[in-house]
Amino acid sequence: MSSAAPASLWGGRFQGGLHPVFEGLNQSLPFDRRMIHEDLQGSAAWAQALGRAGVLEPMEVLEIETALSDIGELVRSGGTDLETSKAEDVHSFVEGALVARIGPLGKKLHTGRSRNDQVATDLKLHLRGVIRELVSGIAVLQASLVDLADKYADAALPGFTHLQRAQPITFGHQCLAYVEMLSRDAARLESLAERMDTCPLGSGALAGTAFAVGREAIAEALGFSGPTRNSLDAVSDRDHALELAFACTCTMLHLSRLAEDWVFLGSQEAGLLTFGDSVSTGSSLMPQKRNPDALELLRGKVGRVHGSLTALITVTKGLPLAYNKDLQEDKEALFDAVDTTTVCLQVAALVAQDVTLDVERAAGANAAGFLDATDLADLLCDRGLPFRDAHDRVGEAVGAAIDAGTTLADLPGTARNALLPELAGVDLHEALSVKKILDRRDVIGGTAPSRVRAEVMLWKERLGAKP
Ligand code: ARG
């Protein structure tokens, strides 16, 4: 089926046609056609509204609705020229297809409606589905990370601050850190969906429509909680696009941090993580190489998504009320941000589902670097020493151990007697074992394996409870 109607919706006052170069720049169909089903849905709601307003007879409303739904079916089966049409945008395409199907009656549908309130409505309808998909992509990644946390709830490895060895943590605890970040990302998306839950249709070009269309009923038919309250704002508001681009950027930023942590842990210098073949790549030159390209792409793609956010902010800054064609520029940036984030969430889940920690090596890595120094100070505090003094003493003990080329637990007798007399007779190997150090952090939010397991249970419940 061809749209077979004039490619333009506004030719009346013009004599000449568009220059083909400008026509190309002006055309948004190649990227707004992904909103075709929302445009059809909005159009059907508008047909009903015109029925309420007495512009269309009930039979006419029905005929338009049927034609719109037939067009939707044809689009699904690939039976239209949507991919190649020269129509200016998705709205022109749908109207053209309607007129081609039912003739002059199709031309009545745009009564009292503008593409300005139409596109604002389409975009909000479309973003609803997008948000649902992103939230479920986040949940899949969270579930993969929770499984990993479950598997490695008590696997110790060095934790870092400033990328310097700090204290032992469990790998499970580290995995759950990303689960927390992602839960805020999902919450951000869900609250954005609530804020965007008002229907612009019936705002006309900028001043509101002159027909008694019943805006509450339109909003209800399209599943919005109510109509927008100011037509000027409604046709020019793109806050939801900005917020979504930020939500994508923030999610990508979290993925990039996970990526960086895992690239590091997977490096031969750390040698702690191995990634599955299906997400690793080789070198065209160096036969021995095994590169974490998947993670590096997750880390790199945030630049692109952040670029989209910057583009959207730049496009909307200083725009006068109400609609301006600049706003057509919202879609490519936003859709690219959404597409990139969607695929990156999937790839992150694939990586998480096939990563292996070298548990023995990870545990052994805690031996060097005095990761037990804080706990030694804590032991002194248990004996009544003020923490500041304990910190000083252990600092000196670290210096003495470095000089003697040993660990805190094996501090030479003289240094130990001078610096740690309160701990005389205490088996420091036992008291400063990695297991003890981890188990001591049995607080809400702590890295103790028992806590990690409890959090894993909680997350499994929460994620299982999602529809
Ligand atoms: N393709 C346009 C967009 O995406 C639709 C609105 C056009 N409105 C107009 N007055 N030219 O923004």
Tab-separated table of C-alpha atoms and ligand atoms in Angstrom:
chain	number	residue	atom	x	y	z
A	1	MET	CA	0.000	0.000	0.000
A	2	SER	CA	1.304	3.433	-0.816
A	3	SER	CA	0.317	6.522	1.107
A	4	ALA	CA	-0.680	7.922	-2.336
A	5	ALA	CA	-1.645	11.273	-0.894
A	6	PRO	CA	0.121	14.594	-1.171
A	7	ALA	CA	3.487	14.295	0.562
A	8	SER	CA	2.819	17.650	2.205
A	9	LEU	CA	0.024	18.666	4.555
A	10	TRP	CA	0.333	22.368	3.943
A	11	GLY	CA	0.732	23.128	0.204
A	12	GLY	CA	-2.188	25.547	-0.235
A	13	ARG	CA	-0.450	28.877	-0.141
A	14	PHE	CA	2.683	27.778	-1.962
A	15	GLN	CA	3.415	27.812	-5.634
A	16	GLY	CA	6.784	26.133	-5.864
A	17	GLY	CA	7.886	22.864	-4.276
A	18	LEU	CA	10.653	22.328	-1.751
A	19	HIS	CA	14.254	22.251	-2.858
A	20	PRO	CA	15.247	18.599	-2.604
A	21	VAL	CA	18.180	19.406	-0.323
A	22	PHE	CA	15.919	21.208	2.131
A	23	GLU	CA	13.279	18.529	1.710
A	24	GLY	CA	15.789	16.002	2.981
A	25	LEU	CA	16.698	18.130	5.974
A	26	ASN	CA	13.050	18.766	6.760
A	27	GLN	CA	11.956	15.154	6.575
A	28	SER	CA	11.628	13.334	9.888
A	29	LEU	CA	9.894	10.165	8.688
A	30	PRO	CA	13.135	8.145	8.595
A	31	PHE	CA	13.401	8.501	12.366
A	32	ASP	CA	9.909	9.317	13.625
A	33	ARG	CA	8.317	6.313	11.883
A	34	ARG	CA	9.076	4.293	14.962
A	35	MET	CA	6.142	6.187	16.528
A	36	ILE	CA	3.661	5.064	13.886
A	37	HIS	CA	1.564	2.913	16.199
A	38	GLU	CA	1.355	5.722	18.712
A	39	ASP	CA	0.333	8.100	15.917
A	40	LEU	CA	-2.413	5.674	14.887
A	41	GLN	CA	-3.538	5.291	18.489
A	42	GLY	CA	-3.612	9.063	19.023
A	43	SER	CA	-5.456	9.507	15.744
A	44	ALA	CA	-8.135	7.030	16.777
A	45	ALA	CA	-8.598	8.880	20.080
A	46	TRP	CA	-8.858	12.130	18.112
A	47	ALA	CA	-11.494	10.640	15.803
A	48	GLN	CA	-13.571	9.757	18.870
A	49	ALA	CA	-13.009	13.257	20.214
A	50	LEU	CA	-14.296	14.744	16.963
A	51	GLY	CA	-17.293	12.459	17.295
A	52	ARG	CA	-17.981	13.910	20.744
A	53	ALA	CA	-17.562	17.410	19.332
A	54	GLY	CA	-20.135	16.672	16.616
A	55	VAL	CA	-17.618	17.142	13.798
A	56	LEU	CA	-17.871	13.488	12.801
A	57	GLU	CA	-20.934	11.231	12.688
A	58	PRO	CA	-20.692	8.029	14.742
A	59	MET	CA	-20.425	6.004	11.509
A	60	GLU	CA	-17.608	8.230	10.323
A	61	VAL	CA	-15.735	7.761	13.580
A	62	LEU	CA	-16.077	4.028	13.156
A	63	GLU	CA	-14.900	4.127	9.550
A	64	ILE	CA	-11.817	6.135	10.496
A	65	GLU	CA	-11.045	3.881	13.457
A	66	THR	CA	-11.318	0.787	11.295
A	67	ALA	CA	-9.080	2.268	8.620
A	68	LEU	CA	-6.488	3.298	11.211
A	69	SER	CA	-6.461	-0.159	12.685
A	70	ASP	CA	-6.152	-1.707	9.201
A	71	ILE	CA	-3.189	0.566	8.499
A	72	GLY	CA	-1.641	-0.605	11.771
A	73	GLU	CA	-2.035	-4.237	10.660
A	74	LEU	CA	-0.495	-3.476	7.289
A	75	VAL	CA	2.446	-1.747	8.944
A	76	ARG	CA	2.993	-4.802	11.145
A	77	SER	CA	3.026	-7.114	8.151
A	78	GLY	CA	5.359	-4.845	6.184
A	79	GLY	CA	2.633	-4.053	3.657
A	80	THR	CA	3.188	-0.291	3.457
A	81	ASP	CA	5.846	1.973	1.982
A	82	LEU	CA	6.686	3.335	5.415
A	83	GLU	CA	10.390	2.622	4.898
A	84	THR	CA	10.657	4.435	1.569
A	85	SER	CA	7.838	6.986	1.586
A	86	LYS	CA	8.674	10.597	0.800
A	87	ALA	CA	6.081	11.833	3.341
A	88	GLU	CA	7.430	14.633	5.506
A	89	ASP	CA	6.861	12.889	8.795
A	90	VAL	CA	4.965	10.055	10.424
A	91	HIS	CA	1.902	12.261	10.889
A	92	SER	CA	1.792	13.127	7.180
A	93	PHE	CA	2.310	9.463	6.356
A	94	VAL	CA	-0.625	8.319	8.477
A	95	GLU	CA	-2.936	11.009	7.156
A	96	GLY	CA	-1.884	10.202	3.604
A	97	ALA	CA	-2.506	6.494	4.153
A	98	LEU	CA	-5.908	7.262	5.668
A	99	VAL	CA	-7.005	9.465	2.774
A	100	ALA	CA	-5.747	6.850	0.315
A	101	ARG	CA	-7.945	4.286	2.074
A	102	ILE	CA	-11.168	6.123	2.787
A	103	GLY	CA	-10.993	9.232	0.622
A	104	PRO	CA	-12.356	12.655	1.642
A	105	LEU	CA	-13.493	11.481	5.093
A	106	GLY	CA	-9.835	10.982	5.971
A	107	LYS	CA	-9.259	14.672	5.396
A	108	LYS	CA	-11.622	15.531	8.250
A	109	LEU	CA	-9.410	13.924	10.886
A	110	HIS	CA	-7.061	16.866	11.259
A	111	THR	CA	-9.926	19.202	12.267
A	112	GLY	CA	-8.883	21.147	15.358
A	113	ARG	CA	-5.633	19.200	15.647
A	114	SER	CA	-2.084	20.246	14.908
A	115	ARG	CA	1.009	18.200	14.348
A	116	ASN	CA	2.336	20.130	17.322
A	117	ASP	CA	-0.012	18.558	19.858
A	118	GLN	CA	0.077	15.343	17.846
A	119	VAL	CA	3.845	14.887	18.003
A	120	ALA	CA	3.947	15.838	21.681
A	121	THR	CA	1.330	13.164	22.357
A	122	ASP	CA	2.968	10.524	20.162
A	123	LEU	CA	6.298	11.016	21.869
A	124	LYS	CA	4.875	10.658	25.363
A	125	LEU	CA	2.952	7.541	24.330
A	126	HIS	CA	6.071	6.110	22.746
A	127	LEU	CA	8.316	6.865	25.689
A	128	ARG	CA	6.000	4.949	27.996
A	129	GLY	CA	6.874	1.719	26.199
A	130	VAL	CA	10.531	2.713	25.983
A	131	ILE	CA	10.657	3.267	29.728
A	132	ARG	CA	9.015	-0.096	30.400
A	133	GLU	CA	11.650	-1.795	28.246
A	134	LEU	CA	14.542	0.005	29.867
A	135	VAL	CA	13.241	-0.867	33.323
A	136	SER	CA	12.981	-4.515	32.370
A	137	GLY	CA	16.466	-4.443	30.813
A	138	ILE	CA	17.754	-3.067	34.088
A	139	ALA	CA	15.962	-5.827	36.007
A	140	VAL	CA	17.577	-8.530	33.836
A	141	LEU	CA	21.031	-7.097	34.498
A	142	GLN	CA	20.262	-6.769	38.197
A	143	ALA	CA	19.175	-10.409	38.337
A	144	SER	CA	22.432	-11.493	36.671
A	145	LEU	CA	24.456	-9.470	39.172
A	146	VAL	CA	22.451	-10.837	42.082
A	147	ASP	CA	23.172	-14.394	40.895
A	148	LEU	CA	26.832	-13.498	40.766
A	149	ALA	CA	26.657	-12.028	44.267
A	150	ASP	CA	25.011	-15.229	45.431
A	151	LYS	CA	27.788	-17.356	43.923
A	152	TYR	CA	30.555	-15.171	45.341
A	153	ALA	CA	28.944	-14.039	48.600
A	154	ASP	CA	32.014	-14.984	50.621
A	155	ALA	CA	34.750	-14.683	47.995
A	156	ALA	CA	37.254	-12.162	49.329
A	157	LEU	CA	39.288	-9.780	47.223
A	158	PRO	CA	41.035	-6.493	47.914
A	159	GLY	CA	38.810	-3.442	47.920
A	160	PHE	CA	40.291	-0.142	46.821
A	161	THR	CA	40.058	3.539	47.535
A	162	HIS	CA	42.098	5.807	45.271
A	163	LEU	CA	42.867	2.532	43.479
A	164	GLN	CA	45.129	1.710	46.432
A	165	ARG	CA	44.588	-1.472	48.396
A	166	ALA	CA	42.268	-0.571	51.269
A	167	GLN	CA	40.352	-3.378	52.987
A	168	PRO	CA	39.177	-6.837	51.982
A	169	ILE	CA	35.662	-7.000	50.576
A	170	THR	CA	33.600	-9.791	49.079
A	171	PHE	CA	33.059	-9.924	45.361
A	172	GLY	CA	29.375	-10.474	46.106
A	173	HIS	CA	29.267	-7.157	47.920
A	174	GLN	CA	30.873	-5.425	44.968
A	175	CYS	CA	28.318	-6.923	42.571
A	176	LEU	CA	25.481	-5.708	44.772
A	177	ALA	CA	26.886	-2.160	44.656
A	178	TYR	CA	25.963	-2.031	40.958
A	179	VAL	CA	22.562	-3.549	41.725
A	180	GLU	CA	21.917	-0.583	44.038
A	181	MET	CA	22.985	1.927	41.379
A	182	LEU	CA	20.729	0.243	38.854
A	183	SER	CA	17.787	0.292	41.248
A	184	ARG	CA	18.068	4.084	41.399
A	185	ASP	CA	18.178	4.145	37.610
A	186	ALA	CA	14.955	2.155	37.436
A	187	ALA	CA	13.321	4.397	40.043
A	188	ARG	CA	14.390	7.461	38.063
A	189	LEU	CA	12.688	6.068	34.967
A	190	GLU	CA	9.540	5.155	36.852
A	191	SER	CA	9.199	8.596	38.392
A	192	LEU	CA	9.779	10.169	34.993
A	193	ALA	CA	6.912	8.076	33.634
A	194	GLU	CA	4.667	9.549	36.325
A	195	ARG	CA	5.730	13.123	35.600
A	196	MET	CA	5.090	12.653	31.901
A	197	ASP	CA	1.631	11.227	32.462
A	198	THR	CA	-0.385	14.158	31.030
A	199	CYS	CA	-1.947	14.254	27.581
A	200	PRO	CA	-1.124	17.157	25.202
A	201	LEU	CA	-3.731	16.222	22.563
A	202	GLY	CA	-6.316	18.992	22.264
A	203	SER	CA	-3.740	21.747	22.737
A	204	GLY	CA	-3.939	22.523	19.008
A	205	ALA	CA	-1.032	24.327	17.405
A	206	LEU	CA	-0.427	26.447	20.500
A	207	ALA	CA	-3.656	28.010	21.793
A	208	GLY	CA	-5.918	25.053	22.488
A	209	THR	CA	-8.533	23.582	20.171
A	210	ALA	CA	-11.750	25.371	19.260
A	211	PHE	CA	-13.842	22.172	19.265
A	212	ALA	CA	-15.605	20.616	22.259
A	213	VAL	CA	-13.469	17.493	22.151
A	214	GLY	CA	-13.520	16.564	25.845
A	215	ARG	CA	-9.877	16.588	26.808
A	216	GLU	CA	-10.393	14.471	29.909
A	217	ALA	CA	-11.928	11.743	27.808
A	218	ILE	CA	-9.054	11.930	25.290
A	219	ALA	CA	-6.543	11.608	28.094
A	220	GLU	CA	-8.418	8.658	29.530
A	221	ALA	CA	-8.705	6.920	26.166
A	222	LEU	CA	-4.941	7.162	25.763
A	223	GLY	CA	-4.237	5.975	29.293
A	224	PHE	CA	-2.971	9.291	30.685
A	225	SER	CA	-3.954	10.387	34.159
A	226	GLY	CA	-5.292	13.681	32.761
A	227	PRO	CA	-4.838	16.434	30.167
A	228	THR	CA	-1.997	18.974	30.171
A	229	ARG	CA	-3.110	22.299	31.673
A	230	ASN	CA	-1.493	24.847	29.372
A	231	SER	CA	-1.491	24.533	25.609
A	232	LEU	CA	1.634	26.682	25.080
A	233	ASP	CA	3.612	24.545	27.477
A	234	ALA	CA	2.104	21.283	26.257
A	235	VAL	CA	3.264	21.658	22.638
A	236	SER	CA	6.744	22.867	23.505
A	237	ASP	CA	7.560	20.837	26.613
A	238	ARG	CA	10.348	18.319	26.086
A	239	ASP	CA	11.343	17.934	29.741
A	240	HIS	CA	10.584	14.236	29.518
A	241	ALA	CA	13.014	13.858	26.604
A	242	LEU	CA	15.700	15.617	28.613
A	243	GLU	CA	14.970	13.577	31.704
A	244	LEU	CA	15.022	10.338	29.774
A	245	ALA	CA	18.314	11.262	28.122
A	246	PHE	CA	19.704	11.981	31.577
A	247	ALA	CA	18.325	8.714	32.957
A	248	CYS	CA	20.038	6.878	30.075
A	249	THR	CA	23.260	8.790	30.669
A	250	CYS	CA	23.208	7.928	34.359
A	251	THR	CA	22.564	4.242	33.648
A	252	MET	CA	25.384	4.253	31.100
A	253	LEU	CA	27.624	5.976	33.571
A	254	HIS	CA	26.941	3.183	36.050
A	255	LEU	CA	27.680	0.582	33.376
A	256	SER	CA	30.904	2.383	32.552
A	257	ARG	CA	31.991	2.180	36.174
A	258	LEU	CA	31.230	-1.510	36.338
A	259	ALA	CA	33.108	-1.907	33.056
A	260	GLU	CA	36.162	-0.091	34.355
A	261	ASP	CA	36.223	-2.106	37.591
A	262	TRP	CA	35.968	-5.366	35.697
A	263	VAL	CA	38.480	-4.434	33.011
A	264	PHE	CA	40.906	-3.802	35.841
A	265	LEU	CA	40.079	-7.002	37.725
A	266	GLY	CA	40.365	-8.942	34.470
A	267	SER	CA	43.740	-7.471	33.543
A	268	GLN	CA	46.717	-9.788	33.783
A	269	GLU	CA	48.121	-7.504	36.481
A	270	ALA	CA	45.141	-8.280	38.724
A	271	GLY	CA	44.310	-11.649	37.168
A	272	LEU	CA	41.090	-12.078	39.094
A	273	LEU	CA	38.273	-12.143	36.517
A	274	THR	CA	37.873	-14.102	33.294
A	275	PHE	CA	35.119	-13.266	30.821
A	276	GLY	CA	33.293	-15.704	28.572
A	277	ASP	CA	34.333	-16.303	24.977
A	278	SER	CA	31.034	-14.919	23.724
A	279	VAL	CA	31.916	-11.448	25.030
A	280	SER	CA	35.691	-11.487	24.534
A	281	THR	CA	37.687	-10.711	21.426
A	282	GLY	CA	41.135	-11.425	20.033
A	283	SER	CA	43.772	-9.365	18.301
A	284	SER	CA	44.311	-9.370	14.552
A	285	LEU	CA	48.056	-9.288	15.170
A	286	MET	CA	48.843	-10.785	18.559
A	287	PRO	CA	47.626	-14.371	18.681
A	288	GLN	CA	47.757	-14.605	22.458
A	289	LYS	CA	45.418	-11.690	23.134
A	290	ARG	CA	42.036	-11.943	24.810
A	291	ASN	CA	40.493	-8.520	25.105
A	292	PRO	CA	37.511	-7.298	27.136
A	293	ASP	CA	36.016	-5.358	24.221
A	294	ALA	CA	32.465	-5.757	25.496
A	295	LEU	CA	33.353	-3.934	28.697
A	296	GLU	CA	35.385	-1.309	26.887
A	297	LEU	CA	32.424	-0.576	24.631
A	298	LEU	CA	30.148	-0.240	27.653
A	299	ARG	CA	32.683	2.203	29.066
A	300	GLY	CA	32.990	4.104	25.796
A	301	LYS	CA	29.335	4.294	24.789
A	302	VAL	CA	28.521	6.579	27.683
A	303	GLY	CA	30.225	9.321	25.684
A	304	ARG	CA	27.706	8.908	22.919
A	305	VAL	CA	24.691	8.894	25.230
A	306	HIS	CA	25.977	11.882	27.149
A	307	GLY	CA	26.426	13.539	23.754
A	308	SER	CA	22.704	13.049	23.091
A	309	LEU	CA	21.819	14.635	26.417
A	310	THR	CA	24.036	17.599	25.608
A	311	ALA	CA	22.434	17.884	22.165
A	312	LEU	CA	18.932	17.932	23.655
A	313	ILE	CA	19.811	20.540	26.245
A	314	THR	CA	21.420	22.689	23.572
A	315	VAL	CA	18.424	22.364	21.241
A	316	THR	CA	15.867	23.355	23.871
A	317	LYS	CA	17.826	26.165	25.496
A	318	GLY	CA	16.352	29.597	24.757
A	319	LEU	CA	13.523	28.303	22.526
A	320	PRO	CA	10.648	30.766	22.450
A	321	LEU	CA	7.099	29.588	23.103
A	322	ALA	CA	5.547	27.641	21.610
A	323	TYR	CA	6.390	24.961	19.005
A	324	ASN	CA	9.489	25.542	16.868
A	325	LYS	CA	10.862	23.170	14.283
A	326	ASP	CA	14.033	22.889	16.353
A	327	LEU	CA	11.989	20.467	18.442
A	328	GLN	CA	11.998	17.925	15.617
A	329	GLU	CA	15.662	17.553	16.517
A	330	ASP	CA	14.708	15.904	19.835
A	331	LYS	CA	14.043	12.491	18.369
A	332	GLU	CA	17.259	11.297	16.769
A	333	ALA	CA	19.306	12.179	19.821
A	334	LEU	CA	16.812	10.663	22.224
A	335	PHE	CA	16.215	7.490	20.239
A	336	ASP	CA	19.932	6.938	19.843
A	337	ALA	CA	20.422	7.350	23.595
A	338	VAL	CA	17.629	4.853	24.250
A	339	ASP	CA	18.837	2.321	21.657
A	340	THR	CA	22.407	2.505	22.893
A	341	THR	CA	21.402	2.119	26.527
A	342	THR	CA	19.101	-0.797	25.712
A	343	VAL	CA	21.772	-2.800	23.916
A	344	CYS	CA	24.414	-1.943	26.504
A	345	LEU	CA	22.173	-3.240	29.297
A	346	GLN	CA	21.828	-6.487	27.356
A	347	VAL	CA	25.559	-6.800	26.787
A	348	ALA	CA	26.315	-6.018	30.427
A	349	ALA	CA	23.958	-8.837	31.428
A	350	LEU	CA	25.696	-11.217	29.009
A	351	VAL	CA	29.064	-10.340	30.528
A	352	ALA	CA	27.728	-10.769	34.074
A	353	GLN	CA	26.220	-14.138	33.199
A	354	ASP	CA	29.598	-15.478	32.104
A	355	VAL	CA	32.291	-14.080	34.363
A	356	THR	CA	34.496	-16.188	36.613
A	357	LEU	CA	36.415	-15.055	39.663
A	358	ASP	CA	39.650	-16.859	40.531
A	359	VAL	CA	38.587	-17.312	44.138
A	360	GLU	CA	41.929	-18.599	45.434
A	361	ARG	CA	43.993	-15.930	43.770
A	362	ALA	CA	41.509	-13.259	44.916
A	363	ALA	CA	41.765	-14.455	48.524
A	364	GLY	CA	45.556	-14.568	48.268
A	365	ALA	CA	45.651	-11.047	46.915
A	366	ASN	CA	44.635	-9.809	50.370
A	367	ALA	CA	47.964	-10.931	51.843
A	368	ALA	CA	50.025	-8.011	50.565
A	369	GLY	CA	49.286	-4.342	51.125
A	370	PHE	CA	48.328	-4.299	54.823
A	371	LEU	CA	44.599	-4.569	54.179
A	372	ASP	CA	44.303	-5.671	57.820
A	373	ALA	CA	45.726	-2.431	59.279
A	374	THR	CA	42.318	-0.944	60.098
A	375	ASP	CA	41.313	-4.114	61.885
A	376	LEU	CA	44.492	-4.114	63.921
A	377	ALA	CA	43.653	-0.567	65.029
A	378	ASP	CA	40.103	-1.713	65.795
A	379	LEU	CA	41.527	-4.491	68.026
A	380	LEU	CA	43.473	-1.864	69.967
A	381	CYS	CA	40.294	0.190	70.314
A	382	ASP	CA	38.553	-2.888	71.701
A	383	ARG	CA	41.214	-2.791	74.441
A	384	GLY	CA	40.310	0.799	75.292
A	385	LEU	CA	42.864	2.721	73.233
A	386	PRO	CA	41.498	5.919	71.614
A	387	PHE	CA	41.252	5.380	67.863
A	388	ARG	CA	43.636	8.240	67.026
A	389	ASP	CA	46.371	6.648	69.162
A	390	ALA	CA	45.630	3.232	67.729
A	391	HIS	CA	45.915	4.695	64.219
A	392	ASP	CA	49.347	6.144	65.067
A	393	ARG	CA	50.566	2.891	66.574
A	394	VAL	CA	49.416	0.770	63.665
A	395	GLY	CA	50.942	3.296	61.248
A	396	GLU	CA	54.256	2.760	62.992
A	397	ALA	CA	53.694	-0.987	62.978
A	398	VAL	CA	53.155	-0.880	59.202
A	399	GLY	CA	56.464	1.007	58.877
A	400	ALA	CA	58.205	-1.602	61.025
A	401	ALA	CA	56.689	-4.467	59.034
A	402	ILE	CA	57.809	-2.881	55.758
A	403	ASP	CA	61.331	-2.499	57.155
A	404	ALA	CA	61.332	-6.144	58.259
A	405	GLY	CA	59.769	-7.300	54.995
A	406	THR	CA	56.865	-8.977	56.764
A	407	THR	CA	53.179	-8.626	57.626
A	408	LEU	CA	51.438	-7.106	60.645
A	409	ALA	CA	50.602	-10.539	62.017
A	410	ASP	CA	54.287	-11.518	61.830
A	411	LEU	CA	55.674	-8.291	63.252
A	412	PRO	CA	59.080	-8.883	64.898
A	413	GLY	CA	58.783	-9.360	68.680
A	414	THR	CA	60.458	-6.097	69.716
A	415	ALA	CA	58.271	-3.947	67.494
A	416	ARG	CA	55.179	-5.852	68.526
A	417	ASN	CA	55.955	-5.519	72.271
A	418	ALA	CA	56.643	-1.808	71.897
A	419	LEU	CA	53.682	-0.927	69.674
A	420	LEU	CA	50.989	-3.459	70.536
A	421	PRO	CA	51.444	-4.372	74.222
A	422	GLU	CA	47.629	-4.435	74.696
A	423	LEU	CA	47.501	-7.385	72.297
A	424	ALA	CA	50.074	-9.543	74.082
A	425	GLY	CA	49.141	-13.199	73.674
A	426	VAL	CA	46.559	-12.510	70.933
A	427	ASP	CA	46.902	-14.772	67.905
A	428	LEU	CA	47.110	-12.073	65.239
A	429	HIS	CA	47.017	-14.571	62.374
A	430	GLU	CA	43.608	-15.637	63.576
A	431	ALA	CA	42.360	-12.198	64.640
A	432	LEU	CA	43.458	-10.584	61.369
A	433	SER	CA	42.396	-13.404	59.061
A	434	VAL	CA	40.466	-12.257	56.020
A	435	LYS	CA	37.491	-14.271	57.186
A	436	LYS	CA	37.450	-12.489	60.553
A	437	ILE	CA	37.870	-9.113	58.881
A	438	LEU	CA	34.916	-9.753	56.612
A	439	ASP	CA	32.723	-11.254	59.327
A	440	ARG	CA	33.272	-8.231	61.571
A	441	ARG	CA	31.492	-6.036	59.028
A	442	ASP	CA	28.162	-7.537	59.874
A	443	VAL	CA	26.163	-4.306	59.706
A	444	ILE	CA	23.452	-3.196	57.313
A	445	GLY	CA	25.324	-2.330	54.142
A	446	GLY	CA	28.478	-4.142	55.263
A	447	THR	CA	30.554	-6.622	53.274
A	448	ALA	CA	30.209	-9.593	55.686
A	449	PRO	CA	29.202	-12.716	53.736
A	450	SER	CA	26.150	-13.157	55.995
A	451	ARG	CA	24.992	-9.642	55.052
A	452	VAL	CA	25.658	-10.217	51.383
A	453	ARG	CA	23.570	-13.377	51.512
A	454	ALA	CA	20.745	-11.539	53.251
A	455	GLU	CA	20.840	-8.792	50.623
A	456	VAL	CA	20.862	-11.397	47.866
A	457	MET	CA	17.682	-12.890	49.344
A	458	LEU	CA	16.068	-9.461	49.512
A	459	TRP	CA	16.992	-8.654	45.926
A	460	LYS	CA	15.748	-12.008	44.688
A	461	GLU	CA	12.397	-11.289	46.307
A	462	ARG	CA	12.242	-7.753	44.947
A	463	LEU	CA	13.208	-8.713	41.424
A	464	GLY	CA	10.943	-11.747	41.463
A	465	ALA	CA	8.073	-9.542	42.572
A	466	LYS	CA	8.354	-7.289	39.518
A	467	PRO	CA	5.672	-7.947	36.937
B	1	ARG	N1	7.922	16.326	12.418
B	1	ARG	C1	7.587	17.343	13.361
B	1	ARG	C2	8.386	17.113	14.665
B	1	ARG	O1	8.920	16.086	14.836
B	1	ARG	C3	6.135	17.305	13.675
B	1	ARG	C4	5.575	18.633	14.070
B	1	ARG	C5	5.598	19.536	12.917
B	1	ARG	N2	4.906	20.738	13.215
B	1	ARG	C6	5.017	21.804	12.428
B	1	ARG	N3	4.335	22.837	12.771
B	1	ARG	N4	5.795	21.811	11.398
B	1	ARG	O2	8.493	17.986	15.473
